[in-house]
Short mmCIF file of C-alpha atoms and ligand atoms in Angstrom, two decimals:
data_model
loop_
_atom_site.label_atom_id
_atom_site.label_comp_id
_atom_site.label_asym_id
_atom_site.label_seq_id
_atom_site.Cartn_x
_atom_site.Cartn_y
_atom_site.Cartn_z
CA MET A 1260 0.00 0.00 0.00
CA ALA A 1261 1.30 3.45 -0.88
CA PRO A 1262 2.38 5.31 2.24
CA ILE A 1263 0.66 8.66 2.40
CA ASN A 1264 1.91 12.04 3.57
CA GLU A 1265 0.93 11.78 7.21
CA ASN A 1266 1.48 15.49 7.72
CA PHE A 1267 -1.99 16.07 6.27
CA GLY A 1268 -3.40 14.37 9.35
CA LYS A 1269 -1.55 16.79 11.61
CA LEU A 1270 -3.24 19.91 10.21
CA PRO A 1271 -5.87 21.33 12.55
CA GLY A 1272 -9.37 21.42 11.00
CA SER A 1273 -9.95 22.75 7.52
CA TYR A 1274 -8.43 25.81 5.89
CA LEU A 1275 -9.67 28.94 7.71
CA PHE A 1276 -11.61 30.43 4.80
CA SER A 1277 -13.20 27.06 4.01
CA THR A 1278 -14.44 26.79 7.60
CA VAL A 1279 -15.92 30.28 7.35
CA ALA A 1280 -17.54 29.45 3.98
CA GLN A 1281 -19.06 26.25 5.39
CA LYS A 1282 -20.54 28.09 8.37
CA VAL A 1283 -22.00 30.77 6.11
CA ALA A 1284 -23.45 28.15 3.74
CA ALA A 1285 -25.12 26.37 6.68
CA TYR A 1286 -26.58 29.66 7.94
CA ARG A 1287 -27.81 30.57 4.47
CA ALA A 1288 -29.48 27.17 4.04
CA ALA A 1289 -31.32 27.68 7.34
CA HIS A 1290 -32.17 31.35 6.59
CA PRO A 1291 -32.60 31.72 2.82
CA GLU A 1292 -34.19 35.17 3.30
CA ALA A 1293 -31.14 36.66 5.07
CA LYS A 1294 -29.33 39.45 3.22
CA ILE A 1295 -25.79 38.44 4.04
CA ILE A 1296 -22.95 40.91 3.52
CA ARG A 1297 -19.54 39.32 3.04
CA LEU A 1298 -16.60 41.14 4.53
CA GLY A 1299 -14.74 37.91 5.19
CA ILE A 1300 -12.23 36.62 2.66
CA GLY A 1301 -10.22 39.37 1.01
CA ASP A 1302 -11.71 38.94 -2.42
CA VAL A 1303 -12.16 42.00 -4.64
CA THR A 1304 -15.54 43.09 -5.98
CA GLN A 1305 -14.78 45.73 -8.62
CA PRO A 1306 -14.64 44.59 -12.24
CA LEU A 1307 -11.34 44.53 -14.07
CA ALA A 1308 -10.20 47.92 -15.30
CA PRO A 1309 -10.84 48.89 -18.96
CA ALA A 1310 -7.09 48.90 -19.77
CA VAL A 1311 -6.86 45.31 -18.50
CA ILE A 1312 -9.95 44.20 -20.40
CA ARG A 1313 -8.61 45.70 -23.63
CA ALA A 1314 -5.28 43.92 -23.17
CA LEU A 1315 -7.10 40.64 -22.54
CA HIS A 1316 -9.20 41.01 -25.69
CA GLY A 1317 -6.12 41.90 -27.74
CA ALA A 1318 -4.21 38.90 -26.43
CA VAL A 1319 -7.12 36.55 -27.05
CA ASP A 1320 -7.28 37.76 -30.66
CA GLU A 1321 -3.53 37.17 -31.00
CA MET A 1322 -3.99 33.62 -29.76
CA GLY A 1323 -6.60 33.06 -32.48
CA ARG A 1324 -4.24 33.87 -35.36
CA ALA A 1325 -1.54 31.46 -36.53
CA GLU A 1326 1.08 34.19 -36.86
CA SER A 1327 0.67 35.49 -33.32
CA PHE A 1328 -0.40 32.32 -31.50
CA ARG A 1329 1.72 31.41 -28.43
CA GLY A 1330 2.15 28.03 -26.80
CA TYR A 1331 3.98 27.43 -23.55
CA ALA A 1332 5.02 30.68 -21.90
CA PRO A 1333 8.65 31.04 -20.77
CA ASP A 1334 8.56 29.48 -17.32
CA LYS A 1335 9.99 32.59 -15.63
CA GLY A 1336 7.54 34.85 -17.45
CA TYR A 1337 7.55 36.98 -20.60
CA ASP A 1338 10.22 39.68 -20.72
CA PHE A 1339 7.62 42.37 -21.44
CA LEU A 1340 6.05 41.76 -18.03
CA ARG A 1341 9.25 41.14 -16.06
CA GLU A 1342 10.68 44.36 -17.43
CA ALA A 1343 7.53 46.34 -16.62
CA ILE A 1344 7.63 45.05 -13.03
CA ALA A 1345 11.35 45.76 -12.64
CA LYS A 1346 10.90 49.29 -13.91
CA ALA A 1347 7.75 50.35 -12.07
CA ASP A 1348 7.97 48.41 -8.81
CA TYR A 1349 11.73 48.54 -8.29
CA ALA A 1350 13.76 50.98 -10.43
CA ALA A 1351 11.21 53.74 -9.81
CA ARG A 1352 11.72 53.25 -6.05
CA GLY A 1353 15.49 53.16 -6.31
CA CYS A 1354 15.67 49.37 -5.78
CA ASP A 1355 18.28 47.54 -7.79
CA ILE A 1356 16.26 44.55 -8.98
CA SER A 1357 16.66 43.35 -12.57
CA ALA A 1358 13.99 41.73 -14.72
CA ASP A 1359 16.00 38.52 -14.60
CA GLU A 1360 15.47 38.28 -10.84
CA ILE A 1361 11.68 38.26 -11.27
CA PHE A 1362 9.79 34.97 -11.60
CA VAL A 1363 6.23 35.48 -12.85
CA SER A 1364 3.73 33.10 -11.27
CA ASP A 1365 0.04 32.40 -10.99
CA GLY A 1366 -0.27 34.33 -7.74
CA ALA A 1367 1.20 35.02 -4.34
CA LYS A 1368 -0.79 32.34 -2.56
CA SER A 1369 0.89 29.51 -4.45
CA ASP A 1370 4.27 31.26 -4.31
CA SER A 1371 4.00 31.73 -0.54
CA ALA A 1372 3.12 28.04 -0.16
CA ASP A 1373 5.76 26.78 -2.62
CA ILE A 1374 8.75 28.91 -1.66
CA GLN A 1375 9.49 26.63 1.32
CA GLU A 1376 10.71 24.01 -1.17
CA LEU A 1377 14.00 25.93 -1.29
CA PHE A 1378 14.75 24.93 2.30
CA GLY A 1379 15.73 21.74 4.03
CA PRO A 1380 13.33 19.64 6.10
CA ASP A 1381 14.88 20.80 9.38
CA ALA A 1382 14.72 24.52 8.66
CA VAL A 1383 12.88 26.36 11.41
CA ILE A 1384 10.21 28.85 10.40
CA ALA A 1385 9.36 32.04 12.24
CA VAL A 1386 5.99 33.67 11.68
CA SER A 1387 4.09 36.61 13.04
CA ASP A 1388 1.17 35.70 15.25
CA PRO A 1389 -1.50 36.25 13.93
CA VAL A 1390 -0.46 35.11 10.46
CA TYR A 1391 -1.82 34.30 7.00
CA PRO A 1392 -2.41 30.55 7.49
CA VAL A 1393 -0.81 29.47 4.19
CA TYR A 1394 2.73 30.08 5.47
CA VAL A 1395 2.35 27.70 8.40
CA ASP A 1396 0.12 25.09 6.77
CA SER A 1397 2.41 24.69 3.76
CA ASN A 1398 5.39 24.10 6.03
CA ALA A 1399 3.36 21.73 8.19
CA LEU A 1400 2.57 19.68 5.08
CA ALA A 1401 6.30 19.52 4.38
CA GLY A 1402 6.81 18.12 7.90
CA ARG A 1403 8.66 21.17 9.16
CA CYS A 1404 6.39 22.33 11.99
CA GLY A 1405 6.46 19.41 14.45
CA THR A 1406 3.32 18.68 16.44
CA TYR A 1407 0.24 20.87 16.74
CA ASP A 1408 -1.04 21.59 20.22
CA PRO A 1409 -4.75 22.40 19.86
CA ALA A 1410 -5.00 23.89 23.36
CA ALA A 1411 -2.24 26.40 22.64
CA GLY A 1412 -3.15 26.73 18.95
CA LYS A 1413 0.56 26.35 18.13
CA TRP A 1414 3.06 24.01 16.48
CA ASP A 1415 6.02 23.04 18.65
CA ARG A 1416 8.70 23.64 15.96
CA VAL A 1417 7.52 27.07 14.87
CA ILE A 1418 8.82 30.33 16.30
CA TYR A 1419 5.90 32.70 16.81
CA MET A 1420 6.48 36.45 16.84
CA PRO A 1421 3.52 37.91 18.72
CA CYS A 1422 1.87 40.97 17.22
CA THR A 1423 -0.28 42.60 19.85
CA ALA A 1424 -1.72 45.98 20.70
CA GLU A 1425 1.19 46.36 23.15
CA ASN A 1426 3.87 46.18 20.44
CA GLY A 1427 1.77 48.05 17.88
CA PHE A 1428 1.31 44.77 15.98
CA ALA A 1429 4.94 44.93 14.84
CA PRO A 1430 6.81 41.66 15.35
CA ASP A 1431 9.97 41.57 17.45
CA LEU A 1432 13.01 39.71 16.14
CA PRO A 1433 12.59 35.96 16.50
CA GLY A 1434 15.57 35.28 18.78
CA ASP A 1435 17.90 32.39 18.02
CA GLY A 1436 17.30 29.60 15.60
CA ALA A 1437 15.00 31.03 12.94
CA ASP A 1438 15.94 29.98 9.40
CA MET A 1439 12.97 31.16 7.34
CA ILE A 1440 11.22 34.31 8.51
CA TYR A 1441 7.82 35.11 7.01
CA LEU A 1442 6.85 38.77 7.07
CA CYS A 1443 3.80 40.35 5.48
CA SER A 1444 3.57 44.14 5.42
CA PRO A 1445 1.07 45.74 5.19
CA ASN A 1446 -0.04 42.84 7.24
CA ASN A 1447 -2.72 40.29 6.65
CA PRO A 1448 -4.65 40.07 8.96
CA THR A 1449 -3.90 43.02 11.28
CA GLY A 1450 -3.85 45.71 8.60
CA MET A 1451 -0.79 47.27 10.26
CA ALA A 1452 2.44 48.00 8.36
CA MET A 1453 6.11 47.90 9.34
CA THR A 1454 8.19 51.05 9.13
CA LYS A 1455 11.44 51.04 7.22
CA ASP A 1456 13.42 50.98 10.49
CA GLN A 1457 11.48 47.99 11.79
CA LEU A 1458 12.02 46.10 8.56
CA GLN A 1459 15.69 47.06 8.43
CA ARG A 1460 16.19 45.36 11.82
CA PHE A 1461 14.94 42.10 10.32
CA VAL A 1462 17.21 42.51 7.30
CA ASP A 1463 20.21 43.10 9.55
CA TYR A 1464 19.24 40.11 11.70
CA ALA A 1465 18.92 37.83 8.66
CA ASN A 1466 22.25 38.93 7.21
CA ARG A 1467 23.86 38.36 10.60
CA THR A 1468 22.37 34.93 11.26
CA GLY A 1469 22.00 33.50 7.75
CA ALA A 1470 18.20 33.33 7.96
CA VAL A 1471 16.16 34.13 4.84
CA ILE A 1472 13.21 36.54 4.94
CA LEU A 1473 10.17 35.66 2.86
CA PHE A 1474 8.50 39.02 2.42
CA ASP A 1475 4.89 39.12 1.25
CA ALA A 1476 4.17 42.50 -0.32
CA ALA A 1477 0.69 41.65 -1.61
CA TYR A 1478 -0.90 44.72 -0.03
CA GLU A 1479 1.75 47.36 -0.81
CA ALA A 1480 -0.57 49.33 -3.10
CA TYR A 1481 -2.54 50.43 -0.02
CA ILE A 1482 0.41 52.16 1.65
CA GLN A 1483 -0.21 55.85 2.26
CA ASP A 1484 2.47 56.73 4.85
CA GLU A 1485 5.84 57.74 3.48
CA ASN A 1486 7.95 55.91 6.07
CA ILE A 1487 6.51 52.53 5.14
CA PRO A 1488 8.49 50.63 2.53
CA HIS A 1489 6.67 49.18 -0.48
CA SER A 1490 9.42 46.62 -1.00
CA ILE A 1491 11.91 44.97 1.33
CA TYR A 1492 14.61 45.92 -1.19
CA GLU A 1493 14.25 49.51 0.01
CA CYS A 1494 16.23 48.27 3.03
CA GLU A 1495 19.98 48.12 2.81
CA GLY A 1496 21.35 44.61 2.42
CA ALA A 1497 18.01 42.96 1.61
CA LYS A 1498 19.29 41.43 -1.62
CA THR A 1499 21.52 39.06 0.32
CA CYS A 1500 18.79 37.82 2.66
CA ALA A 1501 15.28 38.30 1.28
CA ILE A 1502 12.83 36.92 -1.25
CA GLU A 1503 9.82 39.10 -2.06
CA LEU A 1504 6.39 37.93 -3.19
CA ARG A 1505 4.07 40.22 -5.11
CA SER A 1506 0.51 39.87 -6.26
CA PHE A 1507 -1.78 41.42 -8.86
CA SER A 1508 -4.85 40.39 -6.85
CA LYS A 1509 -5.32 43.27 -4.47
CA ASN A 1510 -3.91 46.17 -6.51
CA ALA A 1511 -5.45 45.23 -9.87
CA GLY A 1512 -8.33 42.91 -8.99
CA PHE A 1513 -6.76 39.74 -10.44
CA THR A 1514 -8.10 37.33 -7.77
CA GLY A 1515 -9.91 35.48 -10.56
CA LEU A 1516 -7.26 35.94 -13.27
CA ARG A 1517 -4.28 34.81 -11.14
CA LEU A 1518 -0.94 36.56 -11.51
CA GLY A 1519 1.95 37.31 -9.18
CA CYS A 1520 5.69 37.10 -8.99
CA ALA A 1521 8.54 36.12 -6.73
CA VAL A 1522 11.74 38.14 -6.65
CA VAL A 1523 14.78 36.01 -5.87
CA PRO A 1524 17.92 38.16 -6.04
CA LYS A 1525 21.04 36.79 -7.66
CA ASP A 1526 23.01 37.87 -4.58
CA LEU A 1527 21.11 35.48 -2.33
CA PHE A 1528 23.20 32.45 -1.41
CA ARG A 1529 22.93 29.97 1.44
CA GLY A 1530 25.27 27.04 2.02
CA GLY A 1531 27.14 28.08 -1.12
CA ALA A 1532 24.00 27.61 -3.26
CA SER A 1533 22.29 30.31 -5.30
CA LEU A 1534 18.62 30.49 -4.32
CA HIS A 1535 17.98 32.23 -7.64
CA ALA A 1536 19.38 29.27 -9.55
CA MET A 1537 17.43 26.85 -7.35
CA TRP A 1538 14.14 28.69 -7.87
CA ALA A 1539 14.82 28.81 -11.62
CA ARG A 1540 15.36 25.03 -11.54
CA ARG A 1541 12.22 24.52 -9.51
CA HIS A 1542 10.17 26.78 -11.78
CA GLY A 1543 11.46 24.98 -14.88
CA THR A 1544 10.52 21.63 -13.39
CA LYS A 1545 7.10 22.44 -11.98
CA PHE A 1546 5.69 25.40 -13.89
CA ASN A 1547 4.89 26.10 -17.51
CA GLY A 1548 4.38 29.81 -17.11
CA ALA A 1549 1.38 32.02 -16.38
CA PRO A 1550 -0.98 32.29 -19.37
CA TYR A 1551 0.08 34.71 -22.12
CA ILE A 1552 -3.23 36.57 -22.05
CA VAL A 1553 -2.98 37.07 -18.29
CA GLN A 1554 0.59 38.34 -18.56
CA ARG A 1555 -0.53 40.85 -21.21
CA ALA A 1556 -3.26 41.92 -18.79
CA GLY A 1557 -0.57 42.31 -16.13
CA GLU A 1558 1.50 44.45 -18.48
CA ALA A 1559 -1.52 46.73 -19.01
CA VAL A 1560 -1.63 47.39 -15.26
CA TYR A 1561 1.67 49.27 -15.69
CA SER A 1562 0.50 51.46 -18.58
CA ALA A 1563 -0.29 55.09 -17.75
CA GLU A 1564 -3.98 54.39 -18.30
CA GLY A 1565 -3.80 51.21 -16.22
CA GLN A 1566 -2.06 52.98 -13.36
CA ALA A 1567 -4.74 55.70 -13.27
CA GLN A 1568 -7.49 53.07 -13.22
CA MET A 1569 -5.78 51.07 -10.45
CA LYS A 1570 -5.55 54.22 -8.39
CA GLU A 1571 -9.29 54.69 -8.75
CA GLN A 1572 -10.02 51.10 -7.73
CA ILE A 1573 -7.78 51.31 -4.71
CA GLY A 1574 -9.48 54.60 -3.85
CA VAL A 1575 -12.81 52.78 -3.68
CA TYR A 1576 -11.46 50.18 -1.26
CA ARG A 1577 -9.76 52.87 0.81
CA ARG A 1578 -13.07 54.68 1.09
CA ASN A 1579 -14.65 51.43 2.31
CA ALA A 1580 -11.89 51.00 4.88
CA LYS A 1581 -12.49 54.53 6.07
CA VAL A 1582 -16.23 54.06 6.52
CA ILE A 1583 -15.58 50.83 8.43
CA LEU A 1584 -12.98 52.50 10.64
CA ASP A 1585 -15.08 55.62 11.25
CA VAL A 1586 -18.31 53.82 12.12
CA LEU A 1587 -16.63 51.24 14.35
CA THR A 1588 -14.67 53.93 16.17
CA ALA A 1589 -17.80 56.02 16.69
CA ALA A 1590 -19.62 52.93 17.98
CA GLY A 1591 -16.91 52.46 20.62
CA TYR A 1592 -14.95 49.59 19.07
CA THR A 1593 -11.19 49.47 19.38
CA VAL A 1594 -9.89 49.26 15.82
CA TYR A 1595 -6.54 48.94 14.08
CA GLY A 1596 -5.30 48.86 10.49
CA GLY A 1597 -7.42 50.08 7.62
CA VAL A 1598 -5.15 53.02 6.74
CA ASN A 1599 -2.24 51.45 4.84
CA SER A 1600 -4.24 48.32 4.27
CA PRO A 1601 -7.62 47.03 3.11
CA TYR A 1602 -8.04 45.11 6.40
CA VAL A 1603 -9.55 46.44 9.60
CA TRP A 1604 -8.64 44.55 12.76
CA LEU A 1605 -11.00 45.11 15.65
CA ARG A 1606 -11.11 44.05 19.26
CA THR A 1607 -14.19 41.93 19.90
CA PRO A 1608 -16.59 43.61 22.32
CA GLU A 1609 -17.18 42.40 25.86
CA ASN A 1610 -14.30 39.92 25.70
CA MET A 1611 -16.16 37.68 23.28
CA THR A 1612 -14.04 35.04 21.63
CA SER A 1613 -13.37 35.60 17.96
CA TRP A 1614 -15.70 32.75 16.94
CA ALA A 1615 -18.45 33.87 19.34
CA PHE A 1616 -18.31 37.31 17.71
CA PHE A 1617 -18.35 35.67 14.26
CA ASP A 1618 -21.56 33.80 15.19
CA TRP A 1619 -23.16 36.88 16.71
CA LEU A 1620 -22.32 39.03 13.68
CA LEU A 1621 -23.62 36.42 11.26
CA GLU A 1622 -26.79 35.64 13.17
CA GLU A 1623 -27.75 39.08 14.44
CA LYS A 1624 -26.42 41.35 11.69
CA ASN A 1625 -25.99 38.99 8.76
CA ILE A 1626 -22.41 40.14 8.28
CA VAL A 1627 -19.54 37.78 7.56
CA GLY A 1628 -16.04 38.56 8.81
CA THR A 1629 -13.04 36.46 9.76
CA PRO A 1630 -12.33 35.40 13.34
CA GLY A 1631 -8.92 36.55 14.51
CA SER A 1632 -8.14 33.29 16.30
CA GLY A 1633 -8.17 31.56 12.90
CA PHE A 1634 -4.90 33.39 12.18
CA GLY A 1635 -3.14 32.30 15.36
CA PRO A 1636 -3.41 32.43 19.15
CA CYS A 1637 -2.64 36.16 19.38
CA GLY A 1638 -5.62 36.74 17.08
CA GLU A 1639 -8.00 35.51 19.79
CA GLY A 1640 -10.30 38.33 20.86
CA TYR A 1641 -9.87 40.07 17.49
CA PHE A 1642 -11.80 40.05 14.27
CA ARG A 1643 -10.94 41.01 10.67
CA LEU A 1644 -13.17 42.93 8.28
CA THR A 1645 -12.15 43.48 4.68
CA ALA A 1646 -12.67 46.66 2.70
CA PHE A 1647 -12.90 44.70 -0.56
CA GLY A 1648 -16.71 44.72 -0.64
CA THR A 1649 -18.72 47.26 -2.59
CA TYR A 1650 -19.11 50.68 -1.01
CA GLU A 1651 -22.87 50.06 -0.64
CA ASP A 1652 -22.30 46.77 1.20
CA SER A 1653 -19.59 48.22 3.41
CA ALA A 1654 -21.77 51.19 4.36
CA GLU A 1655 -24.85 48.99 4.88
CA ALA A 1656 -22.85 46.58 7.07
CA MET A 1657 -21.66 49.47 9.20
CA ALA A 1658 -25.19 50.88 9.47
CA ARG A 1659 -26.31 47.49 10.79
CA LEU A 1660 -23.40 47.35 13.21
CA ALA A 1661 -23.97 50.85 14.50
CA GLN A 1662 -27.57 50.06 15.43
C1 MLT B 2474 -7.45 36.70 2.78
O1 MLT B 2474 -8.65 36.92 2.90
O2 MLT B 2474 -6.69 36.56 3.75
C2 MLT B 2474 -6.88 36.60 1.42
O3 MLT B 2474 -7.83 36.91 0.46
C3 MLT B 2474 -6.42 35.27 1.17
C4 MLT B 2474 -5.59 35.20 -0.05
O4 MLT B 2474 -5.17 36.22 -0.62
O5 MLT B 2474 -5.31 34.08 -0.44
#
């Protein structure tokens, strides 16, 4: 009999957003009349921008003509997209990242789950607590997290970096022994962002200890404060210790199209091996490239017209975040995030647990959010609302909450 990967059996429950979806489906089945507003999973609601749609149509037409048809995409991505990313996301910010260091992918979720393949089975991961569950679950499936203690809500081989109101939701350095450090800023789920100085401390730590930082920049388009870096490569020395993951989902609404990239600098070596060469090898083996039409759509995001339209879309979500923040604050909730981020992180009222508040919100107000404890033990007593709904839904949800 084929031995199976027993690490699957060690994972606690189902994936957070699947659990939420199942609970909502059960409620809907019991209350078909309920007008449920979803501010749970961070999925966008605005249609793709006209510049993106035009690029998609153009690329589809190209695929329908023999002379412009394309088969397999280059596994690292088309040069037109890698160069657009290098220019707009890096050169324009003074970061020395070349197109050849960019690996186009089908999104940051799969990249953030797959990137652990670069590291050995005994590598120790350090994560913020609370944390986007994919980082931990993907390492648990690779057998790297040890044993899960349901009472503590923790794995015994993971270093947790608590992010609490006391430390402003900014993680402290992980202490000794961390090999792979996951950071997400602006953060999912707390909506808080690290300053350049805070991030620089991690870069210095990683260069000193030999750890590698896996920096998830999926929400950088929401940054408004000037002292918050959009890329880890704005920090000195990051090219020798950090991999960055980027996404087109939250800045350009590609949650359904799927597009992202990983930046693996050529200066990044561990144990004498080039992580860039390893990721290229891994990409060549496991990936046949993101679809041509989607990469052309991604290129359109960087056109002048595309950039103006993205700004408008982000403006809509920022306005939602503001209405959520304003109404919750006026109603006496303690709230965080929502300024440099599309996520608002609120303290549950009256010391309710995160799941008790989830049930109350669903049953009494017909609003769906995400329980903080689903992101880690320090998320207990907190709750996440996303600003990715429509403005009407966000405002209506807040009107219901304010009652
Ligand atoms: C979230 O709600 O945390 C995100 O939408 C999940 C994701 O981007 O995969």
